[in-house]
Amino acid sequence: MVSPPPANGHAPTHGPHGSLRVAVGQPSLPVGDLSGNRQRITETMQWAEEVEADLLVLPELAITGYPPEDLLLTPGFVDANLAVLQDLAGVAGSCVTVVGFVDAVAEHAVSDSAPRYLANAVGILYGGQVRGRVHKVLLPNYGVFDERRYFASGAETGESGWTWAMHGTDVGVLVCEDLWRPDVPDGFAVDGAQALASANASPFHRGKAAQREAVVTDTARRCGMPVAYANLVGGQDEIVFDGGSIIAGPSGEVLARAPQFEEANVVIDVPLVHPTSQRPRRFVCRPTPVAKQPAPPAPTPGTEMEDLEEVYQALVRGVADFVHGQGGESVVLGLSGGIDSSLVATLLTDALGPDRVWGVMLQGPATREVDIADAAEQAQRLGIAYDHVSIEELCRLETGAISDLLGTTSDRLGASVEGVAPRLRSSMLLAVGENRDAMLIATSNKTELAVGYGHLYGDLAGSYAPLADVPKTLVFALARWRNSAKGPQLGSEADTEPIPERIITKEPSARRTPDRPDRELPASYAVIDAVLERLVELAQSPDEVADAGFDPDVVQRVADLVEANEGTRQQAPPGPKVTALAFGRDRRQPLTSAWRPRITPPGAERPSTDLVPDPESVLEG
Amino acid sequence: MVSPPPANGHAPTHGPHGSLRVAVGQPSLPVGDLSGNRQRITETMQWAEEVEADLLVLPELAITGYPPEDLLLTPGFVDANLAVLQDLAGVAGSCVTVVGFVDAVAEHAVSDSAPRYLANAVGILYGGQVRGRVHKVLLPNYGVFDERRYFASGAETGESGWTWAMHGTDVGVLVCEDLWRPDVPDGFAVDGAQALASANASPFHRGKAAQREAVVTDTARRCGMPVAYANLVGGQDEIVFDGGSIIAGPSGEVLARAPQFEEANVVIDVPLVHPTSQRPRRFVCRPTPVAKQPAPPAPTPGTEMEDLEEVYQALVRGVADFVHGQGGESVVLGLSGGIDSSLVATLLTDALGPDRVWGVMLQGPATREVDIADAAEQAQRLGIAYDHVSIEELCRLETGAISDLLGTTSDRLGASVEGVAPRLRSSMLLAVGENRDAMLIATSNKTELAVGYGHLYGDLAGSYAPLADVPKTLVFALARWRNSAKGPQLGSEADTEPIPERIITKEPSARRTPDRPDRELPASYAVIDAVLERLVELAQSPDEVADAGFDPDVVQRVADLVEANEGTRQQAPPGPKVTALAFGRDRRQPLTSAWRPRITPPGAERPSTDLVPDPESVLEG
């Protein structure tokens, strides 16, 4: 369509075949909050009407939040989401709204014996009605995704692949994963679409925003079409959606980019370089354009965040949404004077404000004076509540009771009583937290969870573990990054250097018992984290890691520790995924498994990696 | 084929078109134990050769164990399983062996953007070679299953639907789920198969054995073909395979049934009622029958276990395989004098023997004299190690320290210190367990986990929770059943009435604080369990449950408690699934969710259950 001449200095972007005014919205849409989501989507729709957008694209499963998991199998849930869709249709005026919901479909036999009755869908709303729907074709079932558990595919229901006429423009509508394999968007190009509208729920990990932007801009360039890409924002248990919705132009240029990790709307006139195909279409609204006010000034596309800022903000958003999502407001944590609890306290202060954070130093037998001083200094810098009590006498008494039970003396208990102090701490923190309605936050990091350097029910305890996917070396990097960042931009009252330098640089306290050298860490954190990244995130074999120059004994020891601590991880609190492969729903390991990948000894023959049964032995009759 | 005349009194079963000597094996095949599984499969193949079986059917994924989960994505794992397949082929003589393995396939684009490189396969071994393979067509992705995460389907790879010539008999070969939708077996019937060989990994729940047998016998009757159905046996984290392999005759009669919950082999001559089709086949072995000794006496098919025996044996097998699978031998548990810990102690004694079980009474402020006496009596009846120490002083001290931290007096702490005693207990049990290499076993039951009647890290703590899927009323029923069963048949040294009657009948101790009536259980266990069964296992809405005659307030309260305790359950230990819907991998709920199904108030309009967008509003252009 052709917009009217600009009424002021802001010339809309025109292509040879006019333009379309496209809006994308990324409101906060928590899982299951159907009435809240209805309200926030309604407000976004009203905004889109005000700016005279032709098209508003909202995220995937916007009505239910993502991922709803087995709520989808809960009676009433899908019906309630359909009722919200109808309510939203009533709000829809002359802007075409594409909004994610769960559609109820006829029974579909898919690839197993259980029929599916649902589709991951977007509704197309216009003029008070649901004018159409599109079902997602590609249903991700890898990594953190399990969509085949619930949905029939648009390829099975037949409700996909249609190009819609909107205000005289041919628009292809698709859902998330459908953009990640070229066949679906290319099909729209072949069908003569002039633009693509993509509803998404694409979770964050390091580097994901750049990867996602490449997919969007590559598609736009390849198809010569603008692409409006709406993404969710907010933390949902183990995943964080970072928003960062994009509108790309037909040459693959980024025309607009919404901020990451916060609610936002963007609107822009996008140029159309292909003519309307004149083919018959499913149409949803008036076939011809109308005169309208010029679009608001096209915002300069913001730049993507730097790596460390992105991770830090993911952690802040993740923990804030978890605490609030559980109906909580305040948190308590153990402050040990170490880097992990200091970084977590800083994250919590940035997420919730200093008045909602309570740090407690529970001084045990191994606590050093320097740690007590640093914990107090940490709390003081953040302006959070702080208490300090000793549990030394309690530890002594419990250790004595354990000795009695074992019929031995305390000095022969060795490593078996290492957990006494951390578990007394978690017990006390849970009690005081319950008394003051404060949620216990765990301070364990990914490296500890990987190699078992932490006590289940003790220092690993808590409702949420913000660092669960943050390796130790990244903990240090984030602390340094936060100290170099400006406090106010993070919404914190904290000093611009919130973490005392000594906490970052001092020697860590030895937490293991001297008589159990087998339980010491097998190398420095730098080496362990590098080995872990290869073993876990890059899924390399121990041989491959050793070939990259790491000590084979260290590699084997780390691999063994990762395997041995699966049971501990499966009982540890959830935390936000920030790496390419997190423990938890992203990496599903049998707890009981006899499989132990071993380094091939020097001189021994490597196991073949190309062993398949001999096809010649299969004889056709 | 026609077997030679019988050489002794055991006449093989002949049909109008002869018979096939069919063996099924259900050896123990733990996940990841590739070398152990190779050894056990080899022994089963050698047995099948000795009894001159024509065909040996082994379970699905027999080489890797089931479910291997993300081990399938671990470098080297699939190659190692393929090497085992080749080794087994070397063992194969004149008996055709059908054995489950993971096949490596060319890249397949399936229903998302991630290609699959694997298939859930069976190998067909004969005469020292892998003579063929079949890929599973239907890949279950519901309940406890996630097969789409890993596998391409046989419908995609093309390696399925073939009928194989074995000793002159046409045999259709299929994998597990393929039997649960009629189209796959019926396709073999149309293709002229005379018998079906089915490799399975079908987990236990109450009533599953009967359901499974109905599927096998219905298929046999419908297709007029014998069906040889091999199932796995053994516990694997949250699921237990109950074995119970079946050979059904062409009229749907059960000809042989292997025992449940234990390793076994069965062999029988099955009658063939259809002639060979003379169609060209993929053949795998000599086309004509040879003379052989008669089959061993056909065993009388055992009867299926009764409901309670079946559940009890599932729990025993589940915990035994978990402890051994973790490399453990001994266990420790808290004995409270209550029914849960008594039943768990009895299960453990039956699973591991009395010398491997250690019960500890940790007497707290709420412990009654009667409970101390009963705990001691329980241990004495089982013949297990027993200790008793008081933690009252420790509880007092810790409570005092919590008071100090809160700046309040102990008598004002209320419910917030309820967790002190249970968490001191778990801390001490973990310490003494670590000292003596004994794994801590949790005693929590499904009802407690559902409604939050238990303390995370306290009484819920442990590596495994045998009763995690056992509702409280079933705990009582199992205790009574065990008391009525014969001890020796369970392999226990225990008295034939191992659980003191008073433990079953006495008033339970009140574990909640009197000043928090909101935290009392909302009804009797009988009512709560009936409501829970409807809400959880039958997935009824609160309205439906209330309509069935339950107090709406109780229903709403139970539903709210189930929702509120999701976070606790997600950090609780795994336990074996025994009901139709267990918490855990069988029921995946968002931890943070704002969805709260509410009872419809009297007089208010019920939400519609048939709300779909108006199809008329979609207009074709």
PDB file of C-alpha atoms in Angstrom, chain A residues 319 322-323 326 328-335 344 348 352 356 358-360 362 422-443 457-466 573-574, chain B residues 423 456-457 571:
ATOM      1  CA  VAL A 319      15.657 -13.992  39.436  1.00  0.00           C
ATOM      2  CA  PHE A 322      11.129 -16.024  39.606  1.00  0.00           C
ATOM      3  CA  VAL A 323      10.716 -14.299  42.966  1.00  0.00           C
ATOM      4  CA  GLN A 326       6.244 -17.209  43.191  1.00  0.00           C
ATOM      5  CA  GLY A 328       7.470 -13.372  46.792  1.00  0.00           C
ATOM      6  CA  GLU A 329       8.961  -9.963  47.380  1.00  0.00           C
ATOM      7  CA  SER A 330      11.933 -10.486  49.663  1.00  0.00           C
ATOM      8  CA  VAL A 331      14.884 -12.822  49.697  1.00  0.00           C
ATOM      9  CA  VAL A 332      17.465 -14.073  52.155  1.00  0.00           C
ATOM     10  CA  LEU A 333      20.865 -15.503  51.381  1.00  0.00           C
ATOM     11  CA  GLY A 334      23.956 -16.624  53.190  1.00  0.00           C
ATOM     12  CA  LEU A 335      26.821 -14.168  52.776  1.00  0.00           C
ATOM     13  CA  VAL A 344      24.293 -13.117  43.967  1.00  0.00           C
ATOM     14  CA  LEU A 348      19.392  -9.575  43.913  1.00  0.00           C
ATOM     15  CA  LEU A 352      14.611  -6.331  43.779  1.00  0.00           C
ATOM     16  CA  ARG A 356      14.182  -6.653  49.761  1.00  0.00           C
ATOM     17  CA  TRP A 358      18.794  -9.813  53.570  1.00  0.00           C
ATOM     18  CA  GLY A 359      22.303 -11.182  53.871  1.00  0.00           C
ATOM     19  CA  VAL A 360      23.240 -13.390  56.792  1.00  0.00           C
ATOM     20  CA  LEU A 362      26.553 -17.691  59.672  1.00  0.00           C
ATOM     21  CA  PRO A 422      26.403 -25.828  55.358  1.00  0.00           C
ATOM     22  CA  ARG A 423      23.282 -27.788  56.298  1.00  0.00           C
ATOM     23  CA  LEU A 424      22.895 -25.981  59.608  1.00  0.00           C
ATOM     24  CA  ARG A 425      23.152 -22.757  57.633  1.00  0.00           C
ATOM     25  CA  SER A 426      20.431 -23.720  55.157  1.00  0.00           C
ATOM     26  CA  SER A 427      18.181 -24.936  57.967  1.00  0.00           C
ATOM     27  CA  MET A 428      18.522 -21.632  59.808  1.00  0.00           C
ATOM     28  CA  LEU A 429      18.165 -19.522  56.682  1.00  0.00           C
ATOM     29  CA  LEU A 430      14.993 -21.389  55.715  1.00  0.00           C
ATOM     30  CA  ALA A 431      13.577 -20.836  59.198  1.00  0.00           C
ATOM     31  CA  VAL A 432      14.321 -17.116  59.339  1.00  0.00           C
ATOM     32  CA  GLY A 433      13.189 -16.748  55.732  1.00  0.00           C
ATOM     33  CA  GLU A 434       9.888 -18.433  56.491  1.00  0.00           C
ATOM     34  CA  ASN A 435       9.439 -16.228  59.523  1.00  0.00           C
ATOM     35  CA  ARG A 436       9.929 -13.073  57.472  1.00  0.00           C
ATOM     36  CA  ASP A 437       8.428 -14.255  54.169  1.00  0.00           C
ATOM     37  CA  ALA A 438      11.816 -14.166  52.479  1.00  0.00           C
ATOM     38  CA  MET A 439      12.719 -16.749  49.829  1.00  0.00           C
ATOM     39  CA  LEU A 440      16.075 -18.496  50.246  1.00  0.00           C
ATOM     40  CA  ILE A 441      18.299 -17.934  47.215  1.00  0.00           C
ATOM     41  CA  ALA A 442      21.136 -20.379  46.549  1.00  0.00           C
ATOM     42  CA  THR A 443      24.609 -19.188  45.648  1.00  0.00           C
ATOM     43  CA  TYR A 457      20.614 -29.463  51.044  1.00  0.00           C
ATOM     44  CA  GLY A 458      23.414 -27.228  52.345  1.00  0.00           C
ATOM     45  CA  ASP A 459      25.077 -24.533  50.258  1.00  0.00           C
ATOM     46  CA  LEU A 460      23.091 -25.783  47.239  1.00  0.00           C
ATOM     47  CA  ALA A 461      19.775 -25.158  49.024  1.00  0.00           C
ATOM     48  CA  GLY A 462      17.319 -22.525  47.941  1.00  0.00           C
ATOM     49  CA  SER A 463      14.283 -21.897  45.792  1.00  0.00           C
ATOM     50  CA  TYR A 464      16.362 -20.541  42.927  1.00  0.00           C
ATOM     51  CA  ALA A 465      20.046 -20.568  42.025  1.00  0.00           C
ATOM     52  CA  PRO A 466      20.850 -17.533  39.840  1.00  0.00           C
ATOM     53  CA  PRO A 573      17.275 -25.648  42.585  1.00  0.00           C
ATOM     54  CA  PRO A 574      16.487 -24.320  39.128  1.00  0.00           C
TER      55      PRO A 574
ATOM     56  CA  ARG B 423      16.568 -31.029  58.811  1.00  0.00           C
ATOM     57  CA  LEU B 456      12.248 -30.073  51.799  1.00  0.00           C
ATOM     58  CA  TYR B 457      15.818 -31.062  52.741  1.00  0.00           C
ATOM     59  CA  GLN B 571      13.748 -30.692  44.368  1.00  0.00           C
TER      60      GLN B 571
END
